[in-house]
Amino acid sequence: MLFSQNEIDNIKREMSKLKNKVILKLFTDFKTQENNTKVRNCMGCEGTYELLNKLVEFSDGKLMIEEYSIEENKDEAKKYDVKRIPAILFVDENGNEVIRYSAHPTGAEFVPFLNSIQYFSGVRPYYADQILTHLKKIDKSKMKIFITPTCPYCPATVPVLTLFAIISKGKISAEIIDVNLNPDLAMKYQVQGVPHTVVNETENIYGMFTPQDLLDKLTKGKRDFGGMYA
Amino acid sequence: MFNIDMEGIDLEKIYDLIVLGGGPTAIGCAIYAARFAMDVLIIGKIFGGLIATTHLVENYPGITSTSGQGLMEMFKDHMDSLSIPYISDEIRSIEKIDDYFVLHSFFQQFKAYTVCIATGSERKKLGIPGEEEFAGRGVSYCATCDGPFYKDKTVCVIGGSDSAAKEALFLAQNVKKVYIIYRGEEIRAEPINKKRVYENDKIEIINNTNIVEIKGDTKVKSVIFESGKEFKIDGVFIEIGSLPNSDLAKKLEVETNKKGEIKINRKSETNVPGIFAAGDVADAPFKQAITGVSEGVIAAYSAFDYLKQTKIEY
């Protein structure tokens, strides 16, 4: 069983908060069999598919999944430059990618993932106003965060990035990368600890950070305190 | 699962109690406050606190063995069952206005008649050359987070406490070799963990040794002992104790001791009426999850008692 009854109750409660419909694009390696069933072989693909479908079941029609195979739907994979699976893409109404999970969001990563779905559905995030105030001062940025499902600091850091991505409507994009599923990427970016965040392929943030820290980083210190502490 | 939006959070309301912190102490305090029918809100920087970074908890009565995260999952379930709101934020200052406190975070402000500071502690740093430079590139403060990156490598744990011993035991599951480098004569771990360390072939203790520098290129390559000897190593895990997160309290003129810990009495009261403190941030000599929970629970009761005396409707 994927979830205990207690977890199911909690998930149902959280899913009931969704405001608008959310469509997630899931990329796996499924192969359609003669009997029309789909077989997924990649590590994490079947698990991710099952997890997302459980969420769909609890969402009262608010969450939908579009599954694509990098084998059978090459055009869609090419369109979003998906080379790693499983990948979950949060795509806005114009087809622009806002968040990518190159990860199987289980363990400690599950709650932040659920939170991302909530924000994406229009739940107004706690930090929305301050981020919107500073958005003009922030350049278009690409953020990658490396995580593991057992890292205790990662669940506190991932939502900071996804929040910025959603509020900025993709001006800041976020990719969550599970080191266990993508060891080659971890090696490429010389990841030796998590969370490890790469900003625009050039800068690194080691360890946990708060929304305030990220605002400082992205506005290059020109953060406006809005008079709260003036 | 927490309040990720402002749902259920009334910024105009004056809460009976706001608990600051995300660890067991804060949650324990809030659970009792909720059961006293107090309007309670938790504001924490990281849910789980420092114990969530521990891979093994074997001394919490009723739970034979779990991880720090596992323990906090149970706390979370308990908190959820009482619908206690939790906000992930950091309070930067507190001021007293009339008979209540105003708590300022970077983004919002909150009001409460009483406050329990359970902000815990953070890992102490060595303060030596190379430590900051190689943070995240071979220097770590969390074996649970970063241990898996050192499979079949040689690492060291700096420190001689029970936490240091547990870090070494956790790391030994994956790495080739763990050296515990300790400045004292003999490590101070709980006897049960000390025995495990001594019996583990992968762990070796280097006593009476300080390290003065961490060296490397793109990542850590070695540490330098006080004697000048260079010791080759792939990773350095620093576990030399912690510092109380009491800056907020100091700004409010809450009394602290020389270590910066908040002075509390047996009712978890500080010198400032309406401000309580508990757990690692307070001045108890023995700091454990269970002692923190105990102080937090007492703080909840004391806050309840304080409100009964100061608020007419209580």
XYZ file of C-alpha atoms in Angstrom:
544
model
C 0.000 0.000 0.000
C 1.353 3.390 -1.018
C -0.038 5.370 1.926
C -1.369 4.618 5.388
C -4.951 5.616 6.193
C -3.676 8.538 8.238
C -1.565 9.756 5.323
C -4.496 9.363 2.953
C -6.641 11.524 5.229
C -3.937 14.197 5.317
C -3.424 14.099 1.560
C -7.160 14.343 0.920
C -7.346 17.337 3.206
C -4.453 19.060 1.423
C -5.724 18.171 -2.067
C -9.104 19.671 -1.194
C -7.333 23.049 -1.021
C -6.573 23.043 -4.770
C -8.187 26.040 -6.391
C -7.798 25.590 -10.150
C -7.108 22.595 -12.321
C -3.501 21.485 -12.541
C -2.106 19.403 -15.373
C 1.265 17.771 -14.822
C 3.279 16.280 -17.646
C 4.907 13.034 -16.611
C 7.662 11.643 -18.804
C 8.517 7.979 -18.445
C 9.768 5.247 -20.778
C 6.486 3.387 -21.058
C 6.020 0.974 -23.913
C 2.482 0.186 -24.976
C 1.901 -3.550 -25.117
C -0.313 -5.459 -27.529
C -3.067 -5.606 -24.918
C -2.818 -1.805 -24.584
C -1.222 -1.899 -21.136
C 1.870 0.185 -20.502
C 5.113 -1.166 -19.157
C 7.592 1.195 -17.476
C 11.115 -0.003 -16.921
C 13.141 2.962 -15.748
C 14.084 3.256 -12.078
C 11.417 5.365 -10.386
C 9.059 5.518 -13.408
C 6.443 3.071 -12.224
C 6.587 4.462 -8.679
C 6.179 8.026 -9.863
C 3.286 7.043 -12.122
C 1.548 5.292 -9.213
C 2.151 8.191 -6.853
C 0.759 10.782 -9.244
C -2.272 8.670 -9.998
C -2.989 8.333 -6.290
C -2.930 12.108 -6.042
C -5.276 12.361 -9.022
C -7.627 9.990 -7.226
C -7.699 12.254 -4.167
C -7.981 15.522 -6.073
C -11.677 15.548 -6.913
C -10.907 16.140 -10.569
C -8.572 19.080 -9.957
C -5.345 17.264 -10.816
C -4.686 15.622 -14.146
C -1.688 13.764 -15.453
C -0.542 13.608 -19.053
C 1.933 10.804 -19.419
C 4.428 10.815 -22.272
C 6.954 8.211 -23.205
C 10.345 9.366 -24.347
C 10.185 6.355 -26.655
C 6.696 6.773 -28.062
C 6.200 10.555 -27.777
C 9.524 11.812 -28.964
C 8.172 15.134 -30.211
C 6.838 16.092 -26.800
C 10.075 14.978 -25.135
C 12.027 17.041 -27.645
C 9.796 20.069 -27.165
C 10.623 20.151 -23.452
C 14.127 18.792 -23.847
C 13.387 15.827 -21.609
C 16.264 13.388 -21.619
C 15.976 12.099 -18.056
C 13.147 10.082 -16.645
C 11.074 10.090 -14.614
C 10.459 13.794 -15.066
C 7.435 15.735 -13.872
C 6.853 19.080 -15.534
C 4.695 21.897 -14.224
C 3.750 23.745 -17.393
C 1.734 26.977 -17.487
C -1.257 27.723 -19.707
C 1.080 28.976 -22.457
C 3.039 25.770 -22.463
C 6.047 27.245 -20.649
C 7.843 25.058 -18.171
C 7.924 26.456 -14.639
C 9.131 23.550 -12.492
C 10.762 20.263 -13.359
C 11.103 17.355 -10.998
C 13.900 15.091 -12.177
C 13.012 13.078 -9.164
C 10.602 10.596 -7.690
C 9.024 12.797 -5.017
C 8.798 10.378 -2.127
C 10.066 10.360 1.440
C 10.738 13.803 2.803
C 10.243 15.259 -0.678
C 6.594 14.356 -0.881
C 5.175 17.253 1.136
C 7.104 19.964 -0.768
C 5.896 18.362 -4.002
C 2.317 18.468 -2.802
C 2.829 22.090 -1.775
C 4.053 22.886 -5.305
C 0.850 21.442 -6.745
C -1.139 23.574 -4.322
C 0.685 26.771 -5.244
C 0.396 25.930 -8.917
C -3.359 25.574 -8.536
C -3.600 29.126 -7.292
C -3.294 28.739 -3.529
C -1.804 32.050 -2.521
C 1.583 31.360 -1.001
C 2.642 32.830 2.261
C 5.540 34.785 0.738
C 3.792 35.912 -2.449
C 3.629 39.646 -1.813
C 7.286 40.133 -0.980
C 8.453 38.101 -3.945
C 6.140 39.986 -6.314
C 7.424 43.296 -4.952
C 10.958 42.346 -5.939
C 10.268 40.558 -9.174
C 11.250 43.518 -11.365
C 14.719 43.502 -9.842
C 15.248 39.828 -10.565
C 16.777 38.688 -13.850
C 15.505 35.597 -15.620
C 17.141 32.746 -13.742
C 17.474 28.993 -13.931
C 17.837 27.177 -10.652
C 18.775 23.554 -10.143
C 18.566 21.993 -6.717
C 20.146 18.644 -5.926
C 18.427 16.642 -3.216
C 18.079 13.181 -1.730
C 14.848 11.796 -0.247
C 16.523 11.389 3.159
C 18.050 14.855 3.500
C 16.352 16.704 6.352
C 17.200 20.182 5.057
C 15.973 19.587 1.495
C 12.222 19.723 2.249
C 12.751 23.164 3.764
C 14.714 24.403 0.750
C 12.875 22.961 -2.253
C 9.645 24.917 -1.539
C 11.621 28.156 -1.549
C 12.646 27.522 -5.154
C 9.299 26.212 -6.327
C 7.583 29.151 -4.694
C 9.771 31.637 -6.535
C 9.216 29.735 -9.779
C 5.450 29.755 -9.453
C 5.095 33.338 -8.287
C 7.479 34.568 -10.971
C 5.507 32.539 -13.528
C 8.642 30.843 -14.705
C 10.900 33.905 -14.843
C 12.794 31.909 -12.271
C 12.609 28.264 -13.261
C 13.319 25.449 -10.852
C 14.550 21.922 -11.416
C 14.609 19.465 -8.539
C 17.159 16.744 -9.138
C 17.312 13.565 -7.102
C 20.966 12.645 -6.776
C 20.173 8.946 -6.453
C 18.388 8.920 -9.803
C 20.877 11.242 -11.511
C 24.356 10.440 -10.151
C 25.995 11.601 -13.383
C 24.490 15.066 -13.002
C 25.595 15.175 -9.387
C 29.098 14.337 -10.547
C 28.984 16.928 -13.314
C 28.041 19.670 -10.849
C 30.444 18.304 -8.213
C 27.717 17.761 -5.671
C 29.148 16.523 -2.376
C 26.342 17.520 -0.086
C 22.656 18.320 -0.245
C 20.842 20.569 -0.679
C 23.115 22.012 -3.349
C 21.686 24.685 -5.607
C 23.126 25.861 -8.895
C 22.050 29.290 -10.102
C 22.295 29.952 -13.832
C 24.934 27.249 -14.194
C 27.502 29.515 -12.583
C 26.823 30.115 -8.922
C 26.450 27.561 -6.168
C 24.519 27.745 -2.936
C 25.576 25.090 -0.459
C 23.069 24.043 2.171
C 19.720 25.374 3.176
C 18.505 28.895 2.509
C 15.429 30.922 3.281
C 13.266 33.001 0.915
C 15.013 36.060 2.325
C 18.424 34.621 1.418
C 17.285 33.822 -2.100
C 15.813 37.275 -2.571
C 19.167 38.727 -1.531
C 20.960 36.483 -3.984
C 18.655 37.186 -6.902
C 18.330 40.929 -6.312
C 22.068 41.121 -5.671
C 21.444 42.593 -2.254
C 19.131 45.314 -3.498
C 16.277 43.949 -1.497
C 13.651 46.423 -0.478
C 12.580 45.847 3.094
C 9.369 47.713 2.415
C 9.748 49.724 5.573
C 8.935 46.842 7.863
C 12.136 47.368 9.817
C 12.687 50.991 8.937
C 1.643 18.889 6.164
C 1.508 22.490 6.981
C -0.229 25.694 6.280
C 1.471 26.816 3.146
C -0.798 29.752 2.684
C -2.439 32.111 5.135
C -5.436 29.855 5.524
C -6.240 29.546 9.205
C -3.727 32.238 10.077
C -5.327 35.421 11.283
C -2.802 38.235 11.360
C -5.192 40.494 13.240
C -5.800 37.974 15.980
C -3.802 38.104 19.170
C -2.800 34.493 19.752
C -2.728 33.180 23.295
C 0.636 31.631 22.580
C 3.078 31.715 19.710
C 5.746 29.047 19.877
C 8.966 29.776 18.033
C 10.827 26.759 16.723
C 10.260 23.655 14.640
C 11.701 20.901 16.800
C 10.232 18.509 19.366
C 10.292 21.145 22.112
C 8.143 23.548 20.105
C 5.725 20.852 18.987
C 5.415 19.425 22.510
C 4.657 22.888 23.829
C 2.037 23.535 21.140
C 0.329 20.174 21.632
C -0.207 20.907 25.310
C -1.286 24.479 24.602
C -3.863 23.209 22.111
C -5.159 20.788 24.702
C -5.468 23.701 27.132
C -7.755 25.219 24.453
C -5.319 28.034 23.831
C -5.108 29.735 20.438
C -1.646 28.585 19.483
C 0.531 29.109 16.431
C 3.962 27.659 15.711
C 6.462 29.627 13.658
C 9.531 27.587 12.776
C 12.457 28.008 10.454
C 12.924 24.296 9.769
C 10.373 21.710 10.717
C 12.036 18.993 12.752
C 14.861 21.053 14.144
C 18.292 19.628 14.754
C 17.041 16.190 15.765
C 15.742 15.649 12.224
C 19.385 15.384 11.142
C 19.997 12.470 13.522
C 19.847 9.048 11.944
C 19.141 7.176 15.151
C 16.949 7.974 18.138
C 16.856 5.163 20.673
C 16.223 6.980 23.919
C 12.742 8.409 23.514
C 10.534 6.311 25.803
C 7.886 4.359 23.984
C 9.851 4.356 20.735
C 12.528 1.703 20.711
C 14.345 2.945 17.666
C 13.646 5.409 14.893
C 15.362 8.140 12.916
C 15.155 11.806 13.858
C 12.912 12.361 10.853
C 10.795 9.381 11.857
C 10.289 10.840 15.312
C 9.301 14.189 13.876
C 6.833 12.516 11.498
C 5.079 11.193 14.580
C 5.130 14.634 16.164
C 3.683 16.065 12.961
C 0.836 13.556 12.939
C 0.052 14.442 16.535
C 0.136 18.148 15.718
C -2.112 17.628 12.694
C -4.626 15.739 14.788
C -5.094 18.891 16.861
C -5.118 21.186 13.806
C -2.254 23.263 15.148
C -1.197 25.804 12.536
C 2.474 25.895 11.575
C 4.187 28.597 9.559
C 7.636 28.278 8.103
C 9.225 31.640 8.755
C 11.808 33.289 10.948
C 10.959 35.862 13.578
C 13.542 38.636 13.589
C 12.330 40.809 16.461
C 9.733 40.945 19.201
C 8.339 44.047 20.845
C 5.922 44.470 23.720
C 2.866 46.634 23.071
C 0.350 47.044 25.882
C -0.382 43.542 27.174
C 0.741 41.618 24.097
C 3.809 40.992 21.962
C 4.283 41.799 18.295
C 6.545 39.393 16.456
C 8.116 40.585 13.226
C 9.296 38.265 10.510
C 10.687 39.554 7.257
C 7.324 39.086 5.614
C 4.648 39.401 8.262
C 3.909 40.364 11.797
C 2.062 38.351 14.376
C 0.596 39.105 17.772
C 0.494 37.012 20.930
C -0.105 37.431 24.643
C 2.641 34.932 25.411
C 5.627 33.587 23.516
C 7.634 30.426 24.016
C 11.111 30.603 22.541
C 12.085 27.094 21.496
C 14.438 28.079 18.701
C 16.962 25.408 19.590
C 20.567 25.578 18.607
C 22.730 25.405 15.542
C 25.935 23.528 14.843
C 29.078 25.106 16.146
C 31.794 25.764 13.611
C 35.491 25.132 14.025
C 36.456 28.546 12.728
C 39.584 27.341 10.969
C 40.924 28.100 7.481
C 39.264 26.019 4.798
C 36.089 25.304 6.763
C 33.943 27.881 5.035
C 35.711 27.558 1.694
C 34.994 23.827 1.475
C 31.503 23.828 2.993
C 29.427 21.625 0.695
C 32.599 20.472 -1.042
C 33.904 18.080 1.566
C 33.034 19.874 4.780
C 29.688 18.846 6.214
C 27.665 19.297 9.383
C 25.147 16.552 8.578
C 26.108 12.918 8.056
C 22.505 11.965 7.281
C 22.475 14.485 4.435
C 25.909 14.030 2.966
C 27.163 10.636 4.144
C 25.963 8.812 1.007
C 28.343 10.933 -1.115
C 31.339 9.306 0.543
C 30.750 5.670 -0.332
C 34.043 3.767 -0.072
C 35.928 6.928 0.853
C 37.823 7.972 3.956
C 36.256 10.599 6.168
C 36.734 12.056 9.614
C 34.339 13.215 12.286
C 35.585 16.086 14.388
C 34.363 15.910 17.979
C 33.994 13.477 20.832
C 30.376 13.786 21.927
C 27.622 11.212 21.695
C 26.435 12.953 18.518
C 29.918 12.639 17.022
C 29.964 8.920 17.838
C 26.550 8.444 16.212
C 27.671 10.357 13.117
C 30.700 8.069 12.874
C 28.537 4.959 13.251
C 26.193 6.169 10.534
C 29.038 7.038 8.175
C 30.714 3.669 8.778
C 27.774 1.979 7.050
C 28.966 3.314 3.690
C 32.484 4.657 3.819
C 35.781 2.797 3.757
C 37.123 4.326 6.959
C 36.041 6.856 9.594
C 38.476 8.626 11.873
C 37.070 10.328 14.945
C 39.407 13.200 15.666
C 38.964 14.429 19.199
C 40.880 16.994 21.183
C 40.320 15.188 24.508
C 41.609 12.032 26.118
C 38.590 9.817 25.469
C 35.349 10.324 23.576
C 32.347 11.277 25.730
C 29.661 9.229 23.990
C 26.927 7.390 25.863
C 28.393 4.043 26.939
C 26.127 2.136 24.533
C 27.399 4.142 21.560
C 30.983 4.189 22.794
C 30.920 0.391 22.820
C 29.538 0.339 19.285
C 32.303 2.677 18.134
C 35.025 0.557 19.729
C 33.606 -2.596 18.202
C 33.363 -1.135 14.696
C 36.372 -2.103 12.595
C 35.877 0.802 10.240
C 36.157 3.421 12.985
C 39.441 4.594 14.444
C 39.804 7.244 17.126
C 42.586 9.814 17.086
C 42.615 11.382 20.555
C 44.335 14.507 21.882
C 44.349 16.080 18.448
C 43.132 19.383 17.104
C 42.875 20.216 13.463
C 43.950 23.693 12.420
C 43.240 23.765 8.690
C 41.260 22.007 5.982
C 42.976 21.859 2.604
C 41.974 20.885 -0.906
C 41.483 22.087 -4.449
C 37.973 21.758 -5.848
C 37.197 19.543 -2.864
C 38.696 18.534 0.454
C 41.935 16.582 0.265
C 43.417 16.758 3.740
C 43.360 18.233 7.220
C 46.299 19.676 9.070
C 46.861 18.674 12.691
C 48.130 21.095 15.309
C 51.413 19.184 15.192
C 51.766 20.245 11.552
C 51.105 16.756 10.213
C 49.002 16.604 7.038
C 46.358 13.892 7.120
C 44.705 12.792 3.855
C 40.937 12.685 3.962
C 37.990 12.908 1.537
C 35.406 14.427 3.847
C 35.261 16.280 7.147
C 32.132 16.004 9.286
C 32.094 18.593 12.039
C 30.199 17.687 15.201
C 31.596 19.823 17.986
C 28.415 20.835 19.735
C 25.989 23.620 19.153
C 25.252 27.257 19.925
C 21.872 28.423 21.227
C 19.739 30.461 18.837
C 19.051 33.125 21.418
C 19.754 36.403 19.564
C 16.055 37.143 19.413
C 15.727 36.748 23.173
C 18.721 38.971 23.843
C 17.138 41.773 21.797
C 14.133 41.518 24.086
C 16.374 41.774 27.147
C 15.672 38.214 28.132
C 18.490 37.150 30.445
C 21.030 34.682 29.102
C 24.033 32.967 30.651
C 27.660 33.076 29.479
C 26.966 30.419 26.850
C 24.154 32.534 25.449
C 21.492 30.136 26.751
C 18.249 31.644 28.009
C 17.925 31.465 31.771
C 14.697 29.755 32.799
C 13.254 28.554 36.079
C 11.406 25.314 36.744
C 8.275 26.837 35.218
C 10.178 27.581 31.989
C 9.733 31.280 32.736
C 12.315 33.837 31.678
C 12.901 37.153 33.424
C 10.428 38.819 31.016
C 6.790 38.162 32.006
C 4.907 36.418 29.214
C 8.088 35.130 27.564
C 8.915 31.495 28.157
C 11.758 29.396 26.836
C 12.482 25.698 26.516
C 14.766 23.134 24.949
C 18.252 23.565 23.534
C 18.037 27.353 23.616
C 17.531 27.283 27.405
C 20.095 26.730 30.143
C 19.520 23.098 31.169
C 22.798 21.207 31.485
C 21.524 18.043 29.786
C 19.877 18.629 26.440
C 17.827 15.886 24.860
C 14.653 15.774 22.786
C 12.762 14.495 25.786
C 14.085 17.133 28.200
C 13.215 19.806 25.646
C 9.708 18.424 25.275
C 9.366 18.435 29.049
C 10.401 22.089 29.301
C 8.136 22.958 26.376
C 5.165 21.276 28.008
C 5.865 23.124 31.251
C 6.112 26.379 29.267
C 2.658 25.707 27.801
C 1.220 25.168 31.256
C 2.958 28.268 32.612
C 1.675 30.353 29.691
C -1.822 29.037 30.380
C -1.430 29.929 34.039
C -0.066 33.377 33.125
C -3.074 34.077 30.899
C -5.448 32.995 33.645
C -3.894 35.599 35.906
C -3.569 38.405 33.381
C -6.553 37.999 31.079
C -9.998 38.491 32.582
C -11.779 36.103 30.221
C -9.473 33.223 31.125
